[in-house]
């Protein structure tokens, strides 16, 4: 039985490997669909609207084509970066310092100083705020690793993701600390692109509908394609408007999508709210400190490493909050 043979490297049967390969390959189908929608919007603006406009209004046509190319470039770059950029995993060297994991009374310490030991042997102390209910450091049983604050295990990616926002099937990737900006910029630019195509493509749509009603043959097929592309772009744009508003709201509140659900749990609500540093600083934590880079597909001037996060409370305040929680207030 050829397919039952075990792979020496990954210790899985060929059937299992084939299954994994298919799962990953099918995972890219929604990405392909997104690229088709982008192509539809590009077709509506470039081919159906602005190239025909060049004959009647040269300036208007050129201006429209330039705006279209800039939007398309930003959409594609941010989309590809969201797909290929690693959202961030927990370094194998990141673990709690044994001596600080237990208090003198033998119970788990609530505030544990954790150390990150990199390959050079350097020890970098980091403070974490999130612990299990019994006070023990958070641990992922699937990855067999400790979890930094805001890290969650993704069942689709089968690993822990730093500052996990959510797993997005449209990019076949998790949205996490290192690709959050690219994902949100993709949503912004894709929405702007769809809006631009829907507004400027109205004349082309009217023309296409007229052709469908009056003409016959190949022209009708082309006009029908234009109408379908216009409708897909507009529907996609409406969905993106919702996502753009939703993610902007989360960024300004200093929250991830997972934390938005966690905040409903009163025990977690206070822990989640401590990441809110005020809307200006929250925005800069995702888009960077230098406004010149905010809307460029780069991560320049973004602080942090995804392993520890600033809090709006100091240690003393946190102790008060925790004792209040323990007393059931
Ligand atoms: Zn994990
Ligand atoms: Zn994932």
mmCIF file of C-alpha atoms in Angstrom, residues 7 29 124 153 159 162 188 210 231 241 253 272-273 285 290-291 324:
data_model
loop_
_atom_site.group_PDB
_atom_site.id
_atom_site.type_symbol
_atom_site.label_atom_id
_atom_site.label_comp_id
_atom_site.label_asym_id
_atom_site.label_seq_id
_atom_site.Cartn_x
_atom_site.Cartn_y
_atom_site.Cartn_z
ATOM 1 C CA UNK A 7 7.142 9.971 5.598
ATOM 2 C CA UNK A 29 -9.422 29.607 -3.073
ATOM 3 C CA UNK A 124 15.381 40.488 28.285
ATOM 4 C CA UNK A 153 -3.752 29.518 19.493
ATOM 5 C CA UNK A 159 0.093 27.475 16.121
ATOM 6 C CA UNK A 162 1.151 37.024 18.713
ATOM 7 C CA UNK A 188 -9.137 50.627 3.524
ATOM 8 C CA UNK A 210 -28.301 50.286 -23.049
ATOM 9 C CA UNK A 231 -22.239 44.675 -9.357
ATOM 10 C CA UNK A 241 -17.262 49.524 4.447
ATOM 11 C CA UNK A 253 -10.062 51.313 21.354
ATOM 12 C CA UNK A 272 -8.709 43.904 28.139
ATOM 13 C CA UNK A 273 -9.378 47.575 28.942
ATOM 14 C CA UNK A 285 0.623 51.225 18.100
ATOM 15 C CA UNK A 290 5.498 58.651 12.084
ATOM 16 C CA UNK A 291 2.348 59.817 10.240
ATOM 17 C CA UNK A 324 -11.094 43.368 43.832
#
